[in-house]
PDB file of C-alpha atoms in Angstrom:
ATOM      1  CA  UNK A   1      79.360-111.514-102.220  1.00  0.00           C
ATOM      2  CA  UNK A   2      83.108-111.983-102.322  1.00  0.00           C
ATOM      3  CA  UNK A   3      84.593-114.452 -99.835  1.00  0.00           C
ATOM      4  CA  UNK A   4      86.652-113.212 -96.911  1.00  0.00           C
ATOM      5  CA  UNK A   5      88.930-114.913 -94.414  1.00  0.00           C
ATOM      6  CA  UNK A   6      87.327-116.483 -91.340  1.00  0.00           C
ATOM      7  CA  UNK A   7      89.248-118.422 -88.724  1.00  0.00           C
ATOM      8  CA  UNK A   8      86.899-121.416 -88.406  1.00  0.00           C
ATOM      9  CA  UNK A   9      87.858-121.906 -84.746  1.00  0.00           C
ATOM     10  CA  UNK A  10      85.322-120.866 -82.137  1.00  0.00           C
ATOM     11  CA  UNK A  11      87.281-119.506 -79.185  1.00  0.00           C
ATOM     12  CA  UNK A  12      85.989-119.195 -75.650  1.00  0.00           C
ATOM     13  CA  UNK A  13      86.862-115.843 -74.155  1.00  0.00           C
ATOM     14  CA  UNK A  14      89.548-113.315 -74.967  1.00  0.00           C
ATOM     15  CA  UNK A  15      92.458-113.844 -77.365  1.00  0.00           C
ATOM     16  CA  UNK A  16      95.511-115.574 -75.912  1.00  0.00           C
ATOM     17  CA  UNK A  17      97.637-112.667 -77.161  1.00  0.00           C
ATOM     18  CA  UNK A  18      96.574-109.041 -77.427  1.00  0.00           C
ATOM     19  CA  UNK A  19      99.337-108.260 -79.909  1.00  0.00           C
ATOM     20  CA  UNK A  20      97.959-106.498 -82.973  1.00  0.00           C
ATOM     21  CA  UNK A  21      94.575-105.818 -81.370  1.00  0.00           C
ATOM     22  CA  UNK A  22      93.214-102.342 -80.718  1.00  0.00           C
ATOM     23  CA  UNK A  23      92.922-101.121 -77.141  1.00  0.00           C
ATOM     24  CA  UNK A  24      89.155-100.588 -77.545  1.00  0.00           C
ATOM     25  CA  UNK A  25      88.770-104.305 -78.336  1.00  0.00           C
ATOM     26  CA  UNK A  26      90.859-105.294 -75.315  1.00  0.00           C
ATOM     27  CA  UNK A  27      88.755-102.983 -73.102  1.00  0.00           C
ATOM     28  CA  UNK A  28      85.648-104.927 -74.205  1.00  0.00           C
ATOM     29  CA  UNK A  29      87.229-108.223 -73.140  1.00  0.00           C
ATOM     30  CA  UNK A  30      88.400-106.664 -69.866  1.00  0.00           C
ATOM     31  CA  UNK A  31      84.881-105.464 -69.058  1.00  0.00           C
ATOM     32  CA  UNK A  32      83.165-108.716 -70.036  1.00  0.00           C
ATOM     33  CA  UNK A  33      85.686-110.682 -67.980  1.00  0.00           C
ATOM     34  CA  UNK A  34      85.279-108.369 -64.950  1.00  0.00           C
ATOM     35  CA  UNK A  35      81.499-108.904 -65.147  1.00  0.00           C
ATOM     36  CA  UNK A  36      82.060-112.652 -65.511  1.00  0.00           C
ATOM     37  CA  UNK A  37      80.076-112.691 -68.748  1.00  0.00           C
ATOM     38  CA  UNK A  38      81.050-115.713 -70.868  1.00  0.00           C
ATOM     39  CA  UNK A  39      81.328-115.329 -74.624  1.00  0.00           C
ATOM     40  CA  UNK A  40      82.426-117.237 -77.706  1.00  0.00           C
ATOM     41  CA  UNK A  41      84.520-115.547 -80.369  1.00  0.00           C
ATOM     42  CA  UNK A  42      85.369-115.945 -84.046  1.00  0.00           C
ATOM     43  CA  UNK A  43      88.122-113.911 -85.700  1.00  0.00           C
ATOM     44  CA  UNK A  44      87.852-112.877 -89.344  1.00  0.00           C
ATOM     45  CA  UNK A  45      88.798-110.293 -91.923  1.00  0.00           C
ATOM     46  CA  UNK A  46      87.066-106.924 -91.591  1.00  0.00           C
ATOM     47  CA  UNK A  47      83.393-107.045 -92.519  1.00  0.00           C
ATOM     48  CA  UNK A  48      81.168-104.055 -93.071  1.00  0.00           C
ATOM     49  CA  UNK A  49      77.854-105.510 -94.206  1.00  0.00           C
ATOM     50  CA  UNK A  50      75.351-107.797 -92.548  1.00  0.00           C
ATOM     51  CA  UNK A  51      75.515-110.079 -95.599  1.00  0.00           C
ATOM     52  CA  UNK A  52      79.234-110.649 -95.043  1.00  0.00           C
ATOM     53  CA  UNK A  53      78.443-111.922 -91.549  1.00  0.00           C
ATOM     54  CA  UNK A  54      76.440-114.945 -92.723  1.00  0.00           C
ATOM     55  CA  UNK A  55      79.365-117.371 -92.495  1.00  0.00           C
ATOM     56  CA  UNK A  56      80.245-116.012 -89.059  1.00  0.00           C
ATOM     57  CA  UNK A  57      76.607-116.540 -88.046  1.00  0.00           C
ATOM     58  CA  UNK A  58      76.807-120.172 -89.132  1.00  0.00           C
ATOM     59  CA  UNK A  59      80.059-120.828 -87.242  1.00  0.00           C
ATOM     60  CA  UNK A  60      78.827-119.192 -84.014  1.00  0.00           C
ATOM     61  CA  UNK A  61      75.321-120.623 -84.383  1.00  0.00           C
ATOM     62  CA  UNK A  62      73.701-117.200 -84.058  1.00  0.00           C
ATOM     63  CA  UNK A  63      72.482-114.284 -86.120  1.00  0.00           C
ATOM     64  CA  UNK A  64      74.702-111.215 -85.921  1.00  0.00           C
ATOM     65  CA  UNK A  65      72.527-108.202 -85.190  1.00  0.00           C
ATOM     66  CA  UNK A  66      72.131-105.376 -87.640  1.00  0.00           C
ATOM     67  CA  UNK A  67      73.290-102.344 -85.642  1.00  0.00           C
ATOM     68  CA  UNK A  68      72.264 -98.921 -86.875  1.00  0.00           C
ATOM     69  CA  UNK A  69      73.474 -95.656 -85.371  1.00  0.00           C
ATOM     70  CA  UNK A  70      70.759 -93.045 -85.825  1.00  0.00           C
ATOM     71  CA  UNK A  71      69.917 -89.493 -84.842  1.00  0.00           C
ATOM     72  CA  UNK A  72      67.005 -87.096 -85.024  1.00  0.00           C
ATOM     73  CA  UNK A  73      66.956 -84.327 -87.618  1.00  0.00           C
ATOM     74  CA  UNK A  74      68.376 -81.791 -85.153  1.00  0.00           C
ATOM     75  CA  UNK A  75      71.229 -84.139 -84.178  1.00  0.00           C
ATOM     76  CA  UNK A  76      70.304 -83.746 -80.518  1.00  0.00           C
ATOM     77  CA  UNK A  77      69.152 -87.329 -79.831  1.00  0.00           C
ATOM     78  CA  UNK A  78      71.128 -90.419 -80.801  1.00  0.00           C
ATOM     79  CA  UNK A  79      70.022 -94.035 -80.971  1.00  0.00           C
ATOM     80  CA  UNK A  80      71.656 -97.415 -81.388  1.00  0.00           C
ATOM     81  CA  UNK A  81      69.188 -99.831 -82.976  1.00  0.00           C
ATOM     82  CA  UNK A  82      69.736-103.594 -82.757  1.00  0.00           C
ATOM     83  CA  UNK A  83      67.580-105.640 -85.102  1.00  0.00           C
ATOM     84  CA  UNK A  84      67.760-108.986 -86.912  1.00  0.00           C
ATOM     85  CA  UNK A  85      69.770-108.765 -90.108  1.00  0.00           C
ATOM     86  CA  UNK A  86      66.930-110.196 -92.174  1.00  0.00           C
ATOM     87  CA  UNK A  87      64.465-107.481 -91.189  1.00  0.00           C
ATOM     88  CA  UNK A  88      64.085-104.301 -93.184  1.00  0.00           C
ATOM     89  CA  UNK A  89      64.664-100.995 -91.415  1.00  0.00           C
ATOM     90  CA  UNK A  90      61.767 -98.585 -91.824  1.00  0.00           C
ATOM     91  CA  UNK A  91      62.516 -95.086 -90.585  1.00  0.00           C
ATOM     92  CA  UNK A  92      58.891 -93.950 -90.295  1.00  0.00           C
ATOM     93  CA  UNK A  93      57.914 -97.029 -88.289  1.00  0.00           C
ATOM     94  CA  UNK A  94      60.728 -96.521 -85.794  1.00  0.00           C
ATOM     95  CA  UNK A  95      60.126 -92.771 -85.518  1.00  0.00           C
ATOM     96  CA  UNK A  96      56.501 -93.449 -84.605  1.00  0.00           C
ATOM     97  CA  UNK A  97      57.409 -96.098 -82.003  1.00  0.00           C
ATOM     98  CA  UNK A  98      59.872 -93.862 -80.178  1.00  0.00           C
ATOM     99  CA  UNK A  99      57.930 -90.647 -80.805  1.00  0.00           C
ATOM    100  CA  UNK A 100      60.840 -88.907 -82.466  1.00  0.00           C
ATOM    101  CA  UNK A 101      61.132 -86.556 -85.358  1.00  0.00           C
ATOM    102  CA  UNK A 102      62.462 -87.945 -88.601  1.00  0.00           C
ATOM    103  CA  UNK A 103      65.482 -90.165 -88.048  1.00  0.00           C
ATOM    104  CA  UNK A 104      68.567 -90.482 -90.203  1.00  0.00           C
ATOM    105  CA  UNK A 105      71.929 -92.198 -89.975  1.00  0.00           C
ATOM    106  CA  UNK A 106      74.292 -90.380 -87.642  1.00  0.00           C
ATOM    107  CA  UNK A 107      77.685 -89.461 -89.023  1.00  0.00           C
ATOM    108  CA  UNK A 108      80.864 -91.364 -88.230  1.00  0.00           C
ATOM    109  CA  UNK A 109      82.140 -88.440 -86.179  1.00  0.00           C
ATOM    110  CA  UNK A 110      79.339 -89.063 -83.651  1.00  0.00           C
ATOM    111  CA  UNK A 111      80.061 -92.828 -83.627  1.00  0.00           C
ATOM    112  CA  UNK A 112      83.656 -92.141 -82.726  1.00  0.00           C
ATOM    113  CA  UNK A 113      82.891 -89.396 -80.213  1.00  0.00           C
ATOM    114  CA  UNK A 114      80.124 -91.225 -78.342  1.00  0.00           C
ATOM    115  CA  UNK A 115      80.942 -94.928 -78.781  1.00  0.00           C
ATOM    116  CA  UNK A 116      84.623 -95.031 -79.856  1.00  0.00           C
ATOM    117  CA  UNK A 117      83.687 -97.080 -82.925  1.00  0.00           C
ATOM    118  CA  UNK A 118      83.860 -96.657 -86.675  1.00  0.00           C
ATOM    119  CA  UNK A 119      81.366 -97.566 -89.423  1.00  0.00           C
ATOM    120  CA  UNK A 120      81.126-101.339 -89.840  1.00  0.00           C
ATOM    121  CA  UNK A 121      81.974-101.907 -86.172  1.00  0.00           C
ATOM    122  CA  UNK A 122      78.795-100.573 -84.549  1.00  0.00           C
ATOM    123  CA  UNK A 123      77.924-102.721 -81.549  1.00  0.00           C
ATOM    124  CA  UNK A 124      75.973-102.685 -78.303  1.00  0.00           C
ATOM    125  CA  UNK A 125      79.347-103.140 -76.611  1.00  0.00           C
ATOM    126  CA  UNK A 126      80.283 -99.606 -77.702  1.00  0.00           C
ATOM    127  CA  UNK A 127      77.873 -98.308 -75.050  1.00  0.00           C
ATOM    128  CA  UNK A 128      80.639 -98.950 -72.517  1.00  0.00           C
ATOM    129  CA  UNK A 129      82.300 -95.841 -73.998  1.00  0.00           C
ATOM    130  CA  UNK A 130      79.171 -93.662 -73.734  1.00  0.00           C
ATOM    131  CA  UNK A 131      79.884 -92.354 -70.242  1.00  0.00           C
ATOM    132  CA  UNK A 132      77.469 -89.421 -70.612  1.00  0.00           C
ATOM    133  CA  UNK A 133      74.543 -91.583 -71.800  1.00  0.00           C
ATOM    134  CA  UNK A 134      74.032 -89.673 -75.023  1.00  0.00           C
ATOM    135  CA  UNK A 135      72.902 -92.787 -76.907  1.00  0.00           C
ATOM    136  CA  UNK A 136      69.558 -94.524 -76.322  1.00  0.00           C
ATOM    137  CA  UNK A 137      69.586 -98.260 -77.066  1.00  0.00           C
ATOM    138  CA  UNK A 138      66.651 -99.651 -79.065  1.00  0.00           C
ATOM    139  CA  UNK A 139      66.294-103.428 -79.387  1.00  0.00           C
ATOM    140  CA  UNK A 140      63.898-105.234 -81.702  1.00  0.00           C
ATOM    141  CA  UNK A 141      61.659-107.727 -79.899  1.00  0.00           C
ATOM    142  CA  UNK A 142      63.029-110.637 -81.973  1.00  0.00           C
ATOM    143  CA  UNK A 143      66.597-109.887 -80.849  1.00  0.00           C
ATOM    144  CA  UNK A 144      65.438-110.001 -77.238  1.00  0.00           C
ATOM    145  CA  UNK A 145      63.695-113.336 -77.860  1.00  0.00           C
ATOM    146  CA  UNK A 146      66.910-114.979 -79.072  1.00  0.00           C
ATOM    147  CA  UNK A 147      69.083-116.895 -76.598  1.00  0.00           C
ATOM    148  CA  UNK A 148      72.262-115.181 -77.786  1.00  0.00           C
ATOM    149  CA  UNK A 149      73.249-111.887 -79.362  1.00  0.00           C
ATOM    150  CA  UNK A 150      75.963-111.681 -81.977  1.00  0.00           C
ATOM    151  CA  UNK A 151      78.021-108.505 -82.007  1.00  0.00           C
ATOM    152  CA  UNK A 152      81.482-107.069 -82.619  1.00  0.00           C
ATOM    153  CA  UNK A 153      83.854-106.152 -79.768  1.00  0.00           C
ATOM    154  CA  UNK A 154      83.998-102.529 -81.057  1.00  0.00           C
ATOM    155  CA  UNK A 155      86.005-103.681 -84.092  1.00  0.00           C
ATOM    156  CA  UNK A 156      84.743-105.641 -87.084  1.00  0.00           C
ATOM    157  CA  UNK A 157      87.546-108.212 -87.192  1.00  0.00           C
ATOM    158  CA  UNK A 158      85.993-110.392 -84.483  1.00  0.00           C
ATOM    159  CA  UNK A 159      82.453-111.425 -83.654  1.00  0.00           C
ATOM    160  CA  UNK A 160      81.132-112.526 -80.282  1.00  0.00           C
ATOM    161  CA  UNK A 161      78.212-114.633 -79.144  1.00  0.00           C
ATOM    162  CA  UNK A 162      76.883-113.475 -75.769  1.00  0.00           C
ATOM    163  CA  UNK A 163      73.768-114.639 -73.942  1.00  0.00           C
ATOM    164  CA  UNK A 164      71.014-112.079 -74.462  1.00  0.00           C
ATOM    165  CA  UNK A 165      70.232-112.088 -70.742  1.00  0.00           C
ATOM    166  CA  UNK A 166      73.872-111.271 -69.964  1.00  0.00           C
ATOM    167  CA  UNK A 167      73.628-108.206 -72.206  1.00  0.00           C
ATOM    168  CA  UNK A 168      70.290-107.000 -70.809  1.00  0.00           C
ATOM    169  CA  UNK A 169      70.724-107.975 -67.156  1.00  0.00           C
ATOM    170  CA  UNK A 170      74.453-107.574 -66.547  1.00  0.00           C
ATOM    171  CA  UNK A 171      76.252-105.588 -69.260  1.00  0.00           C
ATOM    172  CA  UNK A 172      73.751-102.757 -69.714  1.00  0.00           C
ATOM    173  CA  UNK A 173      73.336-102.054 -65.974  1.00  0.00           C
ATOM    174  CA  UNK A 174      77.134-102.098 -65.586  1.00  0.00           C
ATOM    175  CA  UNK A 175      77.518 -99.394 -68.249  1.00  0.00           C
ATOM    176  CA  UNK A 176      74.499 -97.433 -66.959  1.00  0.00           C
ATOM    177  CA  UNK A 177      72.301 -97.903 -70.013  1.00  0.00           C
ATOM    178  CA  UNK A 178      68.764 -99.102 -70.452  1.00  0.00           C
ATOM    179  CA  UNK A 179      66.902-100.065 -73.602  1.00  0.00           C
ATOM    180  CA  UNK A 180      63.558 -99.570 -75.277  1.00  0.00           C
ATOM    181  CA  UNK A 181      61.897-102.490 -77.036  1.00  0.00           C
ATOM    182  CA  UNK A 182      60.807-101.816 -80.622  1.00  0.00           C
ATOM    183  CA  UNK A 183      59.300-104.051 -83.259  1.00  0.00           C
ATOM    184  CA  UNK A 184      59.771-104.338 -87.003  1.00  0.00           C
ATOM    185  CA  UNK A 185      57.602-106.742 -89.022  1.00  0.00           C
ATOM    186  CA  UNK A 186      59.020-109.767 -90.817  1.00  0.00           C
ATOM    187  CA  UNK A 187      59.024-109.194 -94.574  1.00  0.00           C
TER     188      UNK A 187
END
């Protein structure tokens, strides 16, 4: 794994300056602030793999979730799966748990249309952009058991640590989304 730049400072809340930041990132901070949800933040170079997030995990004291954007074979049902990065994704196991036909990765065009995010930036926070509730959130039991969730603010150049309860009890109701609990075994 090649090293990438990480600002070692853990910030509390939004950036002091929004200059150079995308509007979708600023909208995340605006929403979290309006809901009075506290969060810690680390800024870094763009990352697009869960392995590249390990140093960010260490700095924030969390495990960044693996976020997978999936769809059924007909591309009529879409899912955002949050699971621990160390767990292995098994399509058949998830399909059985949610009683869906074969699942596959949804294309980037659906990510942008439904969540206003691009590959490498998939995050539960993107659900704020899913006004028509086309995406069903699936959360692995181990993610729910953790005190904090690590995720991107709709762009993969920052990572946030947010209390799990704030995501499930405050953020998701505010964006009119619910979640289903799923479970993948430890390898």
